[in-house]
XYZ file of C-alpha atoms in Angstrom:
248
model
C 20.550 -39.442 25.688
C 17.664 -42.988 25.002
C 15.366 -42.895 26.533
C 15.886 -46.390 27.898
C 18.294 -44.828 30.463
C 16.913 -41.573 30.943
C 18.951 -38.253 32.412
C 19.124 -38.195 36.196
C 19.480 -35.199 38.823
C 22.315 -34.881 40.903
C 20.256 -36.436 43.715
C 19.732 -39.474 41.152
C 16.367 -38.508 40.929
C 14.575 -38.672 37.151
C 14.211 -36.077 35.031
C 11.750 -35.327 32.376
C 11.785 -34.363 29.328
C 13.841 -37.478 28.980
C 16.920 -35.206 27.480
C 19.950 -34.924 29.506
C 19.505 -31.155 31.052
C 21.954 -29.933 33.098
C 20.520 -29.361 36.907
C 22.920 -27.943 39.146
C 22.678 -29.427 43.355
C 21.765 -25.844 44.312
C 18.433 -26.287 42.296
C 17.252 -28.889 44.114
C 18.192 -28.919 47.581
C 16.101 -27.777 50.791
C 14.020 -29.966 48.769
C 11.723 -32.053 51.311
C 11.761 -35.450 52.043
C 8.897 -35.972 49.657
C 10.282 -35.308 46.297
C 10.227 -38.581 43.609
C 10.516 -36.047 40.773
C 12.610 -33.303 38.681
C 10.725 -31.533 35.303
C 13.086 -29.504 33.344
C 10.946 -27.010 30.839
C 7.270 -27.304 29.083
C 5.278 -27.669 26.777
C 6.566 -30.803 26.008
C 9.400 -29.181 23.367
C 13.055 -30.471 23.075
C 15.053 -31.785 21.272
C 14.768 -28.469 18.999
C 16.326 -24.796 20.089
C 13.439 -23.708 22.746
C 12.002 -19.522 21.762
C 8.753 -20.425 24.335
C 11.432 -18.579 27.552
C 10.336 -21.914 29.383
C 13.132 -24.496 28.099
C 15.159 -23.330 31.857
C 11.538 -24.251 33.802
C 13.275 -26.936 36.984
C 9.245 -27.757 38.531
C 10.113 -30.271 42.057
C 7.234 -32.775 42.440
C 6.972 -33.939 45.580
C 4.549 -36.000 47.306
C 2.947 -33.761 50.317
C 3.694 -34.664 53.956
C 1.210 -35.353 57.107
C -0.473 -31.752 58.255
C -0.273 -30.741 61.982
C -3.458 -29.886 64.065
C -4.948 -27.410 64.102
C -6.094 -27.763 59.875
C -8.183 -25.129 59.952
C -12.094 -25.080 58.692
C -14.999 -27.176 59.520
C -11.099 -30.020 58.680
C -11.087 -31.242 62.402
C -14.366 -31.920 62.654
C -14.375 -33.629 59.943
C -11.806 -35.932 61.476
C -12.903 -36.024 65.174
C -16.275 -36.759 64.083
C -14.440 -39.854 62.107
C -11.633 -40.471 64.864
C -15.069 -41.211 67.631
C -16.277 -43.584 64.734
C -14.174 -45.290 63.806
C -12.688 -45.726 67.240
C -9.472 -47.724 67.985
C -9.014 -48.774 64.073
C -8.730 -44.843 63.265
C -5.226 -45.112 63.938
C -4.984 -48.934 61.586
C -7.359 -46.301 58.979
C -5.592 -42.985 58.213
C -2.346 -43.576 57.751
C -1.991 -39.179 57.518
C -3.957 -36.566 56.640
C -3.011 -33.354 54.741
C -4.801 -29.888 54.449
C -3.402 -27.883 50.944
C -4.287 -24.799 49.188
C -7.776 -24.627 51.480
C -8.572 -28.784 50.504
C -7.695 -31.516 53.025
C -7.590 -35.206 52.355
C -7.567 -38.872 54.128
C -5.025 -41.004 53.058
C -6.966 -43.782 53.989
C -4.528 -47.397 54.647
C -6.277 -49.410 51.007
C -7.855 -52.642 53.483
C -9.638 -50.217 54.857
C -11.308 -48.113 52.771
C -14.636 -49.180 52.296
C -14.602 -48.848 56.133
C -14.308 -45.272 56.194
C -16.326 -44.796 53.307
C -19.501 -46.485 55.110
C -18.452 -43.736 58.364
C -17.994 -41.526 55.873
C -21.658 -41.814 54.779
C -24.117 -43.040 57.691
C -22.540 -40.906 60.454
C -24.950 -37.724 61.063
C -22.124 -35.866 62.192
C -19.696 -36.378 58.772
C -22.880 -37.152 56.478
C -21.373 -37.883 53.175
C -23.790 -38.439 50.666
C -21.999 -38.499 47.434
C -19.298 -39.816 46.183
C -17.851 -37.355 42.451
C -15.591 -40.189 41.833
C -12.954 -42.155 42.037
C -9.667 -40.859 40.140
C -6.582 -42.069 39.694
C -3.594 -40.750 39.464
C 0.115 -42.063 38.168
C 3.365 -41.577 40.190
C 5.884 -44.074 38.365
C 8.970 -43.510 40.625
C 6.375 -43.470 43.951
C 8.513 -46.666 45.355
C 5.588 -49.485 45.985
C 2.614 -46.531 45.906
C 3.037 -45.802 42.513
C -0.617 -45.854 41.534
C -3.178 -43.408 43.878
C -7.332 -43.553 43.894
C -8.258 -40.804 45.034
C -12.463 -40.132 46.191
C -14.771 -36.317 45.975
C -17.142 -36.400 49.059
C -19.571 -34.165 49.765
C -22.057 -33.750 52.336
C -25.693 -31.711 51.470
C -27.127 -31.684 54.629
C -23.089 -30.194 56.063
C -22.257 -27.780 53.038
C -18.820 -30.220 52.984
C -16.006 -31.411 51.161
C -13.536 -34.181 51.563
C -11.143 -35.933 49.901
C -9.749 -39.667 50.620
C -6.933 -40.777 48.838
C -5.383 -45.050 49.070
C -2.272 -46.087 47.216
C -0.911 -49.214 46.068
C 2.702 -50.396 44.144
C 2.050 -51.854 40.588
C 3.489 -55.610 41.597
C 0.202 -55.090 43.930
C -2.630 -53.061 41.589
C -5.387 -53.651 44.158
C -8.033 -52.263 46.271
C -11.132 -53.664 47.729
C -14.849 -52.149 46.261
C -16.773 -49.241 47.586
C -19.496 -49.723 45.902
C -21.260 -51.424 48.259
C -21.695 -48.099 49.955
C -21.325 -46.001 46.435
C -23.307 -47.149 44.079
C -22.287 -45.186 41.574
C -18.554 -45.050 42.010
C -19.691 -48.727 39.875
C -19.224 -47.241 36.973
C -15.945 -44.353 38.936
C -13.983 -47.742 39.520
C -14.943 -49.004 36.037
C -12.760 -45.865 34.638
C -10.109 -45.767 36.645
C -9.537 -49.774 36.283
C -9.795 -48.803 32.302
C -6.979 -46.047 32.656
C -4.985 -46.503 35.110
C -4.880 -50.547 35.985
C -5.631 -50.229 39.589
C -7.934 -54.082 40.763
C -11.366 -52.930 42.739
C -12.007 -56.510 44.622
C -15.030 -56.910 44.599
C -16.551 -54.880 42.257
C -19.628 -56.545 40.645
C -18.509 -56.725 36.804
C -14.550 -55.507 36.022
C -14.783 -54.347 32.361
C -13.333 -51.807 30.663
C -15.355 -48.940 29.784
C -14.101 -46.625 27.074
C -11.623 -48.986 25.611
C -12.393 -51.466 23.631
C -12.512 -55.615 25.792
C -8.603 -56.397 23.631
C -6.927 -53.563 24.294
C -3.583 -53.207 25.793
C -2.924 -51.532 28.262
C -3.937 -48.813 30.186
C -3.029 -45.444 28.525
C -3.401 -42.621 31.513
C -0.444 -43.922 32.537
C 2.883 -41.324 32.590
C 4.815 -44.149 31.187
C 2.508 -45.052 27.600
C 3.587 -44.173 25.085
C 1.586 -41.405 22.745
C 0.905 -42.936 19.752
C -1.836 -41.609 18.016
C -4.169 -42.205 14.605
C -3.012 -39.386 11.634
C -5.838 -37.401 10.627
C -6.585 -35.957 7.461
C -7.438 -31.957 7.680
C -8.569 -30.585 3.699
C -5.116 -32.337 2.082
C -3.082 -32.206 5.030
C -2.325 -34.957 7.326
C -1.520 -34.236 11.367
C 0.597 -36.905 12.875
C 0.250 -39.064 15.873
C 1.543 -36.880 18.436
C 5.053 -38.501 18.537
C 5.264 -38.695 15.052
C 5.068 -35.143 15.262
C 7.829 -32.829 14.716
C 9.342 -30.634 17.678
C 8.431 -26.570 17.563
C 12.825 -24.632 16.080
């Protein structure tokens, strides 16, 4: 089947890798409303006999919904302190709070990310002094929320870790810069821009940081072609990933 017309599940969800695979409806019923993709198989091997035993693996990819109170651990205290700091702006700034596998993520409306970072840093009850990075995520099948920027915050004062996450559509990939609050995000935002194409408005010098300045596209997006450079090792040539044959 052509990659331009990938197969779909009975609910109209895309299937990866792009090959015709029969998925019974019973295998995807019961999934939550945030199901965005169904993955079949493993290791990227397709188009040849699969002897790994993982060829029939079906993985449901879901975007987590908001968690209910109490969140547990120190998460409720952080949420309460942040709400007290932001006041009436809290509900406009925080979209949802997700607790998963012992970690907490505050989903922030993108236009409020700098305001929330300001509160997280300067409020003495919060005091998240460090932003350890800005990570990019690409969900091409999540409508109007394809691009995510994730901020990893640590409080040395209170020995706590939280995440902030914002989303934006691929058609409008703009997020306010947080370099005025966490200056080291200068480098992290440049890397996320370089690899994912998120434009951080207000960044002092938003240029590529690892790829050449004239590079086309953003290599960490899921729809970016594999490509590659042939490598020769002791007389044997290893082709780029997209030119290799599948194991049989």
